[in-house]
Tab-separated table of C-alpha atoms and ligand atoms in Angstrom:
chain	number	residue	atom	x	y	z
A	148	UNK	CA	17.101	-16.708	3.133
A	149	UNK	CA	16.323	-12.921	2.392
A	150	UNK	CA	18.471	-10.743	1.207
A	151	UNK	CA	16.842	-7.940	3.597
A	152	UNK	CA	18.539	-7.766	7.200
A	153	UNK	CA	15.863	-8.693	9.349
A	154	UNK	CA	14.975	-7.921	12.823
A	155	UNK	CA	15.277	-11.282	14.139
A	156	UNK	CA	18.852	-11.599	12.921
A	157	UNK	CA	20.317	-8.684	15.156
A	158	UNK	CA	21.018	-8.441	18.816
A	159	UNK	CA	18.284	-6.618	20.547
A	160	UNK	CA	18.423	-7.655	23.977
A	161	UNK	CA	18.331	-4.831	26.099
A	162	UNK	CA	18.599	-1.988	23.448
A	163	UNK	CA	16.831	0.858	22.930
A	164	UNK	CA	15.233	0.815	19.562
A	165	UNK	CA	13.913	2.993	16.901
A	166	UNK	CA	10.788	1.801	15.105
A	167	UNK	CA	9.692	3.928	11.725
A	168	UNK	CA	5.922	2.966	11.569
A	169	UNK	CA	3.315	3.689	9.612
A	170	UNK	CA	0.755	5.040	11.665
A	171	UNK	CA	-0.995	6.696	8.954
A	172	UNK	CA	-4.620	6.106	9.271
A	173	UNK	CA	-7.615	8.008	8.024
A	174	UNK	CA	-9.360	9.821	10.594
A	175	UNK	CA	-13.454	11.363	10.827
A	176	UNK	CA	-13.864	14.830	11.475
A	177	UNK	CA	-13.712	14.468	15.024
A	178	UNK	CA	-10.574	12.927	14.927
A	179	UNK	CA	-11.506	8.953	15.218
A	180	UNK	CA	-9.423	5.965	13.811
A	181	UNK	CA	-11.339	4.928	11.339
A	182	UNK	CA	-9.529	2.164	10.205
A	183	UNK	CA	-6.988	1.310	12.421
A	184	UNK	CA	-5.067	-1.910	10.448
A	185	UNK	CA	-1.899	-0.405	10.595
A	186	UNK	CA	-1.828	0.215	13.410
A	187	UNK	CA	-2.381	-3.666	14.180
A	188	UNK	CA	0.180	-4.158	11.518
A	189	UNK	CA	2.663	-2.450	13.379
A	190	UNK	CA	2.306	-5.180	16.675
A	191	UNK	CA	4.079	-8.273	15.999
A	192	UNK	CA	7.772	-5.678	15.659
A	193	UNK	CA	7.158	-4.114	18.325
A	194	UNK	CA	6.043	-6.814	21.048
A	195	UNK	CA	8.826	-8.805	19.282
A	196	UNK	CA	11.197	-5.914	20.840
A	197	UNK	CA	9.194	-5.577	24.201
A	198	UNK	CA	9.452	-9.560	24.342
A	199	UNK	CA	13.520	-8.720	23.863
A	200	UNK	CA	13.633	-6.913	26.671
A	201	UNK	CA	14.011	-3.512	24.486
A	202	UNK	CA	13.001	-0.349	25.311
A	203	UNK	CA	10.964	1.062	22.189
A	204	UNK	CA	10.777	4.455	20.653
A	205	UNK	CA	8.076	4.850	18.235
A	206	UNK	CA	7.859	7.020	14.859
A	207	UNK	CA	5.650	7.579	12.202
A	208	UNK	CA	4.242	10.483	9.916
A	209	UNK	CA	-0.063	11.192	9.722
A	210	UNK	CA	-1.835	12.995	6.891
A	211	UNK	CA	0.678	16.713	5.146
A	212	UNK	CA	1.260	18.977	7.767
A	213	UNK	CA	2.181	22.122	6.463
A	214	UNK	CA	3.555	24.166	8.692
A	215	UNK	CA	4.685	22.645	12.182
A	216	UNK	CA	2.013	21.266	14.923
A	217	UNK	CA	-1.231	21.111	14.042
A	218	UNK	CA	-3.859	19.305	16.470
A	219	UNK	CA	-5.785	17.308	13.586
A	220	UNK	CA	-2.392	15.143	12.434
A	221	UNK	CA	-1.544	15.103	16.007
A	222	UNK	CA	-0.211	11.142	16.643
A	223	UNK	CA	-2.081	10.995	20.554
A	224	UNK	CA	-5.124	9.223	19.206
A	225	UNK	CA	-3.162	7.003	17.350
A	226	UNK	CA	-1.462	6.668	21.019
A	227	UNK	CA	-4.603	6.042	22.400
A	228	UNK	CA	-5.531	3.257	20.141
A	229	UNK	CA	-2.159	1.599	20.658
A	230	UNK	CA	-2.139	1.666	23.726
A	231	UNK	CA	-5.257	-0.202	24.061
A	232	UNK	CA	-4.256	-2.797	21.784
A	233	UNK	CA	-0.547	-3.759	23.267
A	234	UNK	CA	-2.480	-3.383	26.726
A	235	UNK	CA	0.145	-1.234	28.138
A	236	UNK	CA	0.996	2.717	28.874
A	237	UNK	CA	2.428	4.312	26.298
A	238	UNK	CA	4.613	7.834	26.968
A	239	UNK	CA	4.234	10.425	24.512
A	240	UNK	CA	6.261	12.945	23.517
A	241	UNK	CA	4.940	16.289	22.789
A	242	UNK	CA	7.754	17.278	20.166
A	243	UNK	CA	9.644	15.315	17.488
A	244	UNK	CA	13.300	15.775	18.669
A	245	UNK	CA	12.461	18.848	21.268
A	246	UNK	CA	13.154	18.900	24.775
A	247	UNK	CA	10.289	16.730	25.708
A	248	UNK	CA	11.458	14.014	23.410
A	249	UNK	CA	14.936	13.982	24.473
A	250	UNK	CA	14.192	13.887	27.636
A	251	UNK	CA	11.691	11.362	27.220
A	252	UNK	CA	13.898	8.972	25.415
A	253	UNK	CA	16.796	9.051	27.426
A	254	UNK	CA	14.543	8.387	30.541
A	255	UNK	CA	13.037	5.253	28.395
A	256	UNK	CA	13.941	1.752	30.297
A	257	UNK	CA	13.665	-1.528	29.057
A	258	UNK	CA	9.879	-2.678	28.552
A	259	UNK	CA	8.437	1.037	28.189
A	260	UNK	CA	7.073	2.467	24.816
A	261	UNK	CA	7.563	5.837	23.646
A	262	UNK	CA	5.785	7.893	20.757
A	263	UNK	CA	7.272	10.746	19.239
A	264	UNK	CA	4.876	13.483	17.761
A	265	UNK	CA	4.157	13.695	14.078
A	266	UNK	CA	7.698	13.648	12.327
A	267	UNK	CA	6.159	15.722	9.650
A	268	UNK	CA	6.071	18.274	11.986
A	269	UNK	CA	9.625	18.663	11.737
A	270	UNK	CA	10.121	20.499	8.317
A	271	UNK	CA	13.212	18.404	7.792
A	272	UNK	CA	11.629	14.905	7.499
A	273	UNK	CA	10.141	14.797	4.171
A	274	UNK	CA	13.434	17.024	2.827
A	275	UNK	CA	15.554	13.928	3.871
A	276	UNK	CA	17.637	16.179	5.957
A	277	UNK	CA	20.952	14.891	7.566
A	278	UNK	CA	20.477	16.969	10.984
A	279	UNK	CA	17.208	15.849	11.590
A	280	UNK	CA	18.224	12.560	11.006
A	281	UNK	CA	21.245	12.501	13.159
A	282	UNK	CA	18.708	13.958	15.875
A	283	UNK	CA	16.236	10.742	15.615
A	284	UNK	CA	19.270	8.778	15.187
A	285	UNK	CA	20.629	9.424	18.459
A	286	UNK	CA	17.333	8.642	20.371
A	287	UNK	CA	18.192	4.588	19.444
A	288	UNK	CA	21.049	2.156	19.627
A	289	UNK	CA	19.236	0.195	16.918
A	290	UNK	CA	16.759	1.203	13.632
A	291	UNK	CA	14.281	-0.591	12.499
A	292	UNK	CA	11.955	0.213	9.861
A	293	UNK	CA	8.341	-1.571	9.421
A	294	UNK	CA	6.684	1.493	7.445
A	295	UNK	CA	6.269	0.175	4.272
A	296	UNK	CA	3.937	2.716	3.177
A	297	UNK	CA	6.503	5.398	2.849
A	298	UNK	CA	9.821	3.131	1.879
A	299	UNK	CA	9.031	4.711	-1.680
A	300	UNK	CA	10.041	8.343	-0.206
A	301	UNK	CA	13.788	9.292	0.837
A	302	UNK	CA	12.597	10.703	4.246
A	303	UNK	CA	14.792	11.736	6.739
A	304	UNK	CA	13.029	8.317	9.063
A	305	UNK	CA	13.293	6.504	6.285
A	306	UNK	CA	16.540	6.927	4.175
A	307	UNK	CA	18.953	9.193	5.777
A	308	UNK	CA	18.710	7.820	9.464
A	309	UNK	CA	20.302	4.502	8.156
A	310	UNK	CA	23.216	6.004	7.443
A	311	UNK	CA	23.699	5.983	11.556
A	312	UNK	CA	23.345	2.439	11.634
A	313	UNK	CA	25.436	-0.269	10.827
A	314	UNK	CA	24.337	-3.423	9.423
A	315	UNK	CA	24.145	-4.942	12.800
A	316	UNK	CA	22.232	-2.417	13.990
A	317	UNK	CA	19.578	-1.578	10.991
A	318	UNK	CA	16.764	-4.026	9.688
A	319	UNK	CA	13.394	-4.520	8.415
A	320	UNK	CA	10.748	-5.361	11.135
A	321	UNK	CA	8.301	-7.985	10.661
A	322	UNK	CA	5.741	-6.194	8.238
A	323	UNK	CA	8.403	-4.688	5.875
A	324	UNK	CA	9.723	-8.123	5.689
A	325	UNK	CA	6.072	-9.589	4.502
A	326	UNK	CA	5.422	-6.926	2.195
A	327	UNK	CA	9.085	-7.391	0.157
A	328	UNK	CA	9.143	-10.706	-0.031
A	329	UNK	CA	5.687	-11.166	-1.225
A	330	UNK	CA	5.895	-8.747	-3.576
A	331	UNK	CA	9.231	-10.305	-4.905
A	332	UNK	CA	8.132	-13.570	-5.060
A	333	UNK	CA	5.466	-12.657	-7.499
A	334	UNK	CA	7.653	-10.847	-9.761
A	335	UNK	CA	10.751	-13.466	-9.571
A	336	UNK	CA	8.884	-17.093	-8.643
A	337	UNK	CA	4.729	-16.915	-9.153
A	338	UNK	CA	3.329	-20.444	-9.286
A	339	UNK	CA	1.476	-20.151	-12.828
A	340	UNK	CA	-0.938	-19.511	-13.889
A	341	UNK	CA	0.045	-15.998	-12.590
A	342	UNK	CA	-2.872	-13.425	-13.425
A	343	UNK	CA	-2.640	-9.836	-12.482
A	344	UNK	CA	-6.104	-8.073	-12.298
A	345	UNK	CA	-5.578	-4.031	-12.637
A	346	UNK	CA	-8.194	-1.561	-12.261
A	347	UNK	CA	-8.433	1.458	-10.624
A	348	UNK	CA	-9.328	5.055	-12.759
A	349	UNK	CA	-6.433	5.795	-14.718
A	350	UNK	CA	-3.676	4.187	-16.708
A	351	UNK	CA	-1.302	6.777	-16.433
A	352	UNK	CA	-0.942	5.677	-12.479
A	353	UNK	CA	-0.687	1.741	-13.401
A	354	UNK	CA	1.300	2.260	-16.972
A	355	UNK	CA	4.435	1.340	-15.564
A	356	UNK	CA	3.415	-1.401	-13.937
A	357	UNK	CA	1.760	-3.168	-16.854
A	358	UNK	CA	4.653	-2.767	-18.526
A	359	UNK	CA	6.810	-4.322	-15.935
A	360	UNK	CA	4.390	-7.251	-15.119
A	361	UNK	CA	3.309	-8.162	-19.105
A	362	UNK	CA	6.652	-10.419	-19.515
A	363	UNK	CA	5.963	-12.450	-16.209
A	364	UNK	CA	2.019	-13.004	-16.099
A	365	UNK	CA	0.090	-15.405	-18.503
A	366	UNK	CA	-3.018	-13.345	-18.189
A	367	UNK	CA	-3.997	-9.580	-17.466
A	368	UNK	CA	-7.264	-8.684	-16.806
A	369	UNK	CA	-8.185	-4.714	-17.083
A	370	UNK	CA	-11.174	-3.169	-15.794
A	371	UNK	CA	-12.214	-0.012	-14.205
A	372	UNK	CA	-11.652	3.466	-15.533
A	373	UNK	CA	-8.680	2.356	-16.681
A	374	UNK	CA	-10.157	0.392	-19.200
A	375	UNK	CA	-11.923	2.711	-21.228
A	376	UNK	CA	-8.780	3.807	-22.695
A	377	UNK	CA	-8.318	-0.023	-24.073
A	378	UNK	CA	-11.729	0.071	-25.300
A	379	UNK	CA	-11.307	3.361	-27.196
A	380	UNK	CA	-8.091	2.405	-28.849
A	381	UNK	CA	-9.794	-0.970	-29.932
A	382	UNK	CA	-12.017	1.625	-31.743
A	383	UNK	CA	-15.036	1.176	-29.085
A	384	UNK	CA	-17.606	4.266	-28.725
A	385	UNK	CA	-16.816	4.954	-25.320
A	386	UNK	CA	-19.601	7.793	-24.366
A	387	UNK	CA	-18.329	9.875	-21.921
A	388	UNK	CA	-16.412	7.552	-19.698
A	389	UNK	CA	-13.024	8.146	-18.468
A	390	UNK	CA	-10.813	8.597	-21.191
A	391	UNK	CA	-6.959	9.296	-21.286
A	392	UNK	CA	-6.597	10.485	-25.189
A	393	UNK	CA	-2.812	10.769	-24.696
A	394	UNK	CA	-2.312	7.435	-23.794
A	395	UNK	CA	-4.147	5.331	-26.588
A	396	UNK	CA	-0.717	4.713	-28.326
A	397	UNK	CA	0.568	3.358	-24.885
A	398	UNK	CA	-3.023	1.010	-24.316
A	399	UNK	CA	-2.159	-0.334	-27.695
A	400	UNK	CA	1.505	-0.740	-27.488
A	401	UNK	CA	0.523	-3.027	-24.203
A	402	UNK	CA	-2.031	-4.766	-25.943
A	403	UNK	CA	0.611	-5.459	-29.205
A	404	UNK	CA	3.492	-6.360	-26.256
A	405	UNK	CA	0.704	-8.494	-24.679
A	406	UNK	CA	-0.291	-10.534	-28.152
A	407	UNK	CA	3.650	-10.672	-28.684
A	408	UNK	CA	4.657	-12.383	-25.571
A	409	UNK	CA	1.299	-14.195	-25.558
A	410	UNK	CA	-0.177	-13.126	-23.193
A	411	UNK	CA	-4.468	-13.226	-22.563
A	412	UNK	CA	-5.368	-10.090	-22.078
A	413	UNK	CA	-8.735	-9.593	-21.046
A	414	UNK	CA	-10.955	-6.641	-20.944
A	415	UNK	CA	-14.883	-5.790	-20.138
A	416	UNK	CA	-17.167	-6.987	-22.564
A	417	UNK	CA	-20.453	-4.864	-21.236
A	418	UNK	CA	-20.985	-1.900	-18.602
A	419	UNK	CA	-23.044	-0.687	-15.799
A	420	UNK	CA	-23.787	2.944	-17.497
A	421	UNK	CA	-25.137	5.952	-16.239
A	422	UNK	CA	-25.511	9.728	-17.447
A	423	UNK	CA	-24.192	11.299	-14.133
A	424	UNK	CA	-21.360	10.380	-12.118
A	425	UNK	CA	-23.583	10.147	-8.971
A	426	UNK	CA	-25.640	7.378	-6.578
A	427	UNK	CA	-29.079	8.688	-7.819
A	428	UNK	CA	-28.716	8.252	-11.856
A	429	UNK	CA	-30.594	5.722	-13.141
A	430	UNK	CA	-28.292	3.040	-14.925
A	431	UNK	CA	-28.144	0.842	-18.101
A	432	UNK	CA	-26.490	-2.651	-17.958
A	433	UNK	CA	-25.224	-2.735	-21.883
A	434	UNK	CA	-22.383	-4.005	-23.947
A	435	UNK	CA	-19.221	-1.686	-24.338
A	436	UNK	CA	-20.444	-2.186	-28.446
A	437	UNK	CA	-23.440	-0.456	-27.231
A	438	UNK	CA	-22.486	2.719	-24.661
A	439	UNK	CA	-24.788	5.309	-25.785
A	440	UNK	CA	-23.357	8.542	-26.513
A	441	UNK	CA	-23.960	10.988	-23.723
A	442	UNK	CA	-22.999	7.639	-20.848
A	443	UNK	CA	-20.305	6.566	-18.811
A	444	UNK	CA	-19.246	3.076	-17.666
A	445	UNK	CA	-19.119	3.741	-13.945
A	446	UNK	CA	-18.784	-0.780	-13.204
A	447	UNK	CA	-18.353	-3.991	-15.098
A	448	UNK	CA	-21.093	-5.161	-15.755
A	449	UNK	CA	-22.538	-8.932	-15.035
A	450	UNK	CA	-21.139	-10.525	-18.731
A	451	UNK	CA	-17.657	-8.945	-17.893
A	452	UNK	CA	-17.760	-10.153	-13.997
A	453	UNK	CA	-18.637	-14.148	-15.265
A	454	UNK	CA	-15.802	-14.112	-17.960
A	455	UNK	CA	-13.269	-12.615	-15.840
A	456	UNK	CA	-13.951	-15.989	-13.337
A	457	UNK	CA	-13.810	-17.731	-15.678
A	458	UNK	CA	-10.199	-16.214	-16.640
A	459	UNK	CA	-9.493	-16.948	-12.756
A	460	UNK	CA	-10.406	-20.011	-12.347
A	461	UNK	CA	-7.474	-21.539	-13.028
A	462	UNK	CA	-5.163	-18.855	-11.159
A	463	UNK	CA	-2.128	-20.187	-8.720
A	464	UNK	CA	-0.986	-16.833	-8.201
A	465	UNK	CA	-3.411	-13.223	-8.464
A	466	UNK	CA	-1.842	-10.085	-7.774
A	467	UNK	CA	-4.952	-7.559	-7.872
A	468	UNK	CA	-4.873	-3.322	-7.910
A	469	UNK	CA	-7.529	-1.146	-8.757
A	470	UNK	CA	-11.087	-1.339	-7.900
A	471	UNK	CA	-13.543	-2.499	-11.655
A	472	UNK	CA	-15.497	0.373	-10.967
A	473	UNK	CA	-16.422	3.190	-8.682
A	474	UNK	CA	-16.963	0.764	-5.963
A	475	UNK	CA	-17.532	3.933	-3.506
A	476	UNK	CA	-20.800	4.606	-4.707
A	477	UNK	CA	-23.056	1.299	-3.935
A	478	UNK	CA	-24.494	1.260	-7.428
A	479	UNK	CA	-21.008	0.437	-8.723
A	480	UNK	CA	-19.452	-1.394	-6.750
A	481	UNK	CA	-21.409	-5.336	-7.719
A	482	UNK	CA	-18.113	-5.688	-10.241
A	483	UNK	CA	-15.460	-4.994	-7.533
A	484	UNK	CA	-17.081	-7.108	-5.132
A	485	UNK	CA	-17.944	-9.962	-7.187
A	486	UNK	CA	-14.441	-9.908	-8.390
A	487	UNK	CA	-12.918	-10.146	-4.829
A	488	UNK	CA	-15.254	-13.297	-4.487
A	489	UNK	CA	-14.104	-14.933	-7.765
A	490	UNK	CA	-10.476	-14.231	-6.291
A	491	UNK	CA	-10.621	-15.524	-3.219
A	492	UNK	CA	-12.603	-18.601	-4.421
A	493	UNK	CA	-9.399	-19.666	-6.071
A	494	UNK	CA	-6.506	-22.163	-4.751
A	495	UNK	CA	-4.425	-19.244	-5.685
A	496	UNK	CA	-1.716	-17.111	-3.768
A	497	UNK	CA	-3.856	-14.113	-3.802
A	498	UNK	CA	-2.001	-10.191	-2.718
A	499	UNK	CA	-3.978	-6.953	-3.049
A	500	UNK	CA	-1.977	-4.582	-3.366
A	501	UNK	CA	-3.208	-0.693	-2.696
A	502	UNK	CA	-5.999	1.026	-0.483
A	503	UNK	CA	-8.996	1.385	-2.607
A	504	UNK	CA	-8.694	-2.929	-3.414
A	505	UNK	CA	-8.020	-3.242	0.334
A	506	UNK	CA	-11.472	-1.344	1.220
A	507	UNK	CA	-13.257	-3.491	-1.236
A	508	UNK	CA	-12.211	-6.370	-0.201
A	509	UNK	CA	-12.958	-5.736	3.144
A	510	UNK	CA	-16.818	-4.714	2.757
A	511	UNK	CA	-16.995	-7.524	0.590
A	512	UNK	CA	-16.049	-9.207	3.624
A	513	UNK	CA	-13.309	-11.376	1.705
A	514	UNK	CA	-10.300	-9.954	3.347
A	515	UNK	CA	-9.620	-12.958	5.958
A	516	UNK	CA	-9.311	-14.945	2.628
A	517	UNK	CA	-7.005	-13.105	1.194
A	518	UNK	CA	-3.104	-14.512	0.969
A	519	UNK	CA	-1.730	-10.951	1.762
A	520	UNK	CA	-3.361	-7.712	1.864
A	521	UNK	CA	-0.712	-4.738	1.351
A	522	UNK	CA	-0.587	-1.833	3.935
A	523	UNK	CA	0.851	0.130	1.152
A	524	UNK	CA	-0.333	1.522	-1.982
A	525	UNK	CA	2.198	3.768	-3.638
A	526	UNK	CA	4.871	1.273	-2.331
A	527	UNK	CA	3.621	-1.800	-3.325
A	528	UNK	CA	2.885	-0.743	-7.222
A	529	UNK	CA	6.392	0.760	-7.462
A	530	UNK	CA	7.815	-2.871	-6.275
A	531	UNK	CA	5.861	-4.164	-8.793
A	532	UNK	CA	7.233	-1.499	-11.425
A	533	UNK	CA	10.800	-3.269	-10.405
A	534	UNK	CA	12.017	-0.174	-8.799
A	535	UNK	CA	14.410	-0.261	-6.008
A	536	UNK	CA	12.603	1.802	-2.288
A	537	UNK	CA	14.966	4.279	-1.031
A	538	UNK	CA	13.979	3.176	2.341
A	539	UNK	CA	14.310	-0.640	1.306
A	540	UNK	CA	17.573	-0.424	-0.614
A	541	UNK	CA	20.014	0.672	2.604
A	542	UNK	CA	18.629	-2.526	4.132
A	543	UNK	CA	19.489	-5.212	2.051
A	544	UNK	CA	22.354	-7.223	2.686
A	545	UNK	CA	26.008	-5.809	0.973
A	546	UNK	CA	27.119	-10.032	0.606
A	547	UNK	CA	23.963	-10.023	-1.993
A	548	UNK	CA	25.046	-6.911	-3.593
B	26	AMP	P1	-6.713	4.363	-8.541
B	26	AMP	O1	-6.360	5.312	-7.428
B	26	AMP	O2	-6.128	4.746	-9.867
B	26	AMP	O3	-6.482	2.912	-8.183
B	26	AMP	O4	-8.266	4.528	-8.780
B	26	AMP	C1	-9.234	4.236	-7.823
B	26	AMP	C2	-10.462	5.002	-8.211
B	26	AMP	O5	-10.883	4.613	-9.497
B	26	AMP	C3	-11.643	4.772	-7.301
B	26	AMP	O6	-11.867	5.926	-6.548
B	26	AMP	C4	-12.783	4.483	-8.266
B	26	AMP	O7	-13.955	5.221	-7.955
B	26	AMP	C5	-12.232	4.933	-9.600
B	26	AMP	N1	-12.863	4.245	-10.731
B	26	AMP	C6	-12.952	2.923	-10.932
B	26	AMP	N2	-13.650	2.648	-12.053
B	26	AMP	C7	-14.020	3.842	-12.583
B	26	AMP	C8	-14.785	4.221	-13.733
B	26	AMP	N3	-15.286	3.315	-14.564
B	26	AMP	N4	-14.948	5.543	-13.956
B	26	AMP	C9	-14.438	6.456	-13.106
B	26	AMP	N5	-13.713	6.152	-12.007
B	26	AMP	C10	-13.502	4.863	-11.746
């Protein structure tokens, strides 16, 4: 059993209920879903509440509003797109807790959605604030939260409204539920060998992590930008590639912790180069002995992508975060998606944790292969650094305490 309270262990039937989603997703210039997964995410919690006979208030934040409403991170197309996929009307509320809201949600019966606008509209939300809290609080009999992405923030949605709850009426939907318990399953239980590929630009973002996940994997592999730091405090000529000077002591101190606790660590061995970080520079395939001055490694390159599966071959569990080069531009991205291959070719529990690895893995067309793909980036490494989500911690059980 979990120690999170979990939707399916309250009462619902009949309630009015508050879900905190995550409705967050990138948008074109003329304001179209791009990418609409969380928004699919968000379905099994909610039909789960229609199915109770529940009438369901939805909330969720989209892109950094400044300064009250502004059409562009305006939640109707997300509306739109829900709406579509549950197959039902959806009402939607013009404000946050306004008139129209209020009066929205008290009209609410049992087997009707309603969205509230962007709750970033309301000044209060990302300031945690008590008021607004109270306000959203009052909408709901019961809270639920399924927004994993933002359980790393003490929002007002996400922190402070719990405090209106009791345990019998608070709990983790579905989604938040997957996301926690894979993520502390590989850091308590990982069937081994447990290997944890990082990548990604910089090792500032990731430093933590490494340092949390060294004791509990048998092998680390490190490639993308991040990388280059390794290389250079090995005593590598790195050209111009990314380079975080301040943190060579730290890339060594994780490579001495590493050799200490016996650990493989595993890092590129050659480099797709170029002069120019751009799609049109001509590139070098050559060894990271061998980076001319004046180039950057922008990918692994081929040597570095067969040794790492070979490294992964024998994997039971992979965590992965961090693309192994700048898989944006095509030119670079052969190492990222030839990595997300080697990964899911495993018998391994596989988890990708954070956007960028989710986008790869998806145009490498891997990502139906894939044990668990995380909705949230941000979140997902701080689980891994060990810490404890403001938005997660009001929601575990006080008998585990
Ligand atoms: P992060 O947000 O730290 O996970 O970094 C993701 C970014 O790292 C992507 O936008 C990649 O383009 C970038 N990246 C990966 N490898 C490299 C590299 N060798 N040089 C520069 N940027 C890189």
């Amino acid at each position: 059993m979990s120690d999170i309270l979990s939707i399916n262990e309250l009462n619902l039937s009949g309630k009015k209920v508050f879900i905190r989603c995550d409705f967050n997703v990138p948008m074109d210039e003329f304001l179209n879903i791009t990418d609409d997964r969380r928004i699919r995410s968000a379905i099994p919690t909610i039909r789960y509440c229609l199915d109770n006979g529940c009438s369901v208030i939805l909330a969720s934040h989209l892109g950094r509003p400044k300064n009250g409403f502004e059409e562009k991170f305006s939640l109707k197309p997300v509306e739109k797109r829900l709406s579509r996929l549950l197959g039902r009307d959806i009402k939607f509320a013009d404000d946050v807790i306004g008139q129209d809201a209020k009066k929205k949600a008290s009209e609410l019966k049992p087997g009707e959605v309603l969205m509230l606008e962007n709750l970033r509209f309301e000044k209060g939300e990302t300031k945690n604030d008590e008021n607004l809290a109270k306000e959203l609080a009052s909408f709901a009999q019961i809270y639920i939260n399924d927004a994993f992405g933002v359980c790393h923030r003490a929002h007002a949605s996400v922190e402070a409204i719990t405090k209106f709850f009791d345990d019998e009426h608070r709990a983790a939907g579905f989604l938040l539920q997957k996301e926690i318990n894979f993520a502390q399953n590989l850091i308590k239980k990982p069937a081994r060998p447990f290997v944890a590929v990082v990548g990604g630009s910089k090792v500032s973002g990731k430093l933590q992590a490494l340092h949390n996940l060294l004791p509990r994997v048998d092998k680390l592999i490190i490639g993308g930008g991040m990388a280059f730091t390794f290389l250079k405090a090995l005593g590598e000529n790195i050209g111009n590639s990314l380079l975080e000077e301040d943190l060579i002591a730290d890339a060594l101190e994780i490579l001495r912790k590493g050799k200490e606790l016996g650990v493989k660590v595993y890092l590129p061995v050659d480099v797709v180069a170029a002069q120019t970080f751009s799609a049109e520079s001509a590139v070098k395939y050559v060894s990271v002995q061998e980076i001319p001055s004046g180039w950057m490694g922008l990918d692994i390159g081929p040597a570095s992508t067969r040794l790492f599966k070979e490294v992964l071959a024998d994997a039971q569990t992979v965590w992965w975060n961090g693309p192994m080069g700048v898989f944006e531009m095509d030119k670079f991205s052969k190492g990222s998606i030839k990595i997300s291959h080697a990964i899911v070719e495993t018998h391994a529990t596989t988890v990708v944790g954070g956007g960028d690895t989710a986008d790869v893995v998806e145009r490498a067309g891997d990502a139906d292969e894939m044990t668990f793909i995380s909705t949230g980036g941000g979140a997902s490494l701080e689980l891994i650094e060990g810490k404890e989500l403001p938005g997660v911690k009001p929601l575990r059980k006080a008998s585990f305490e």
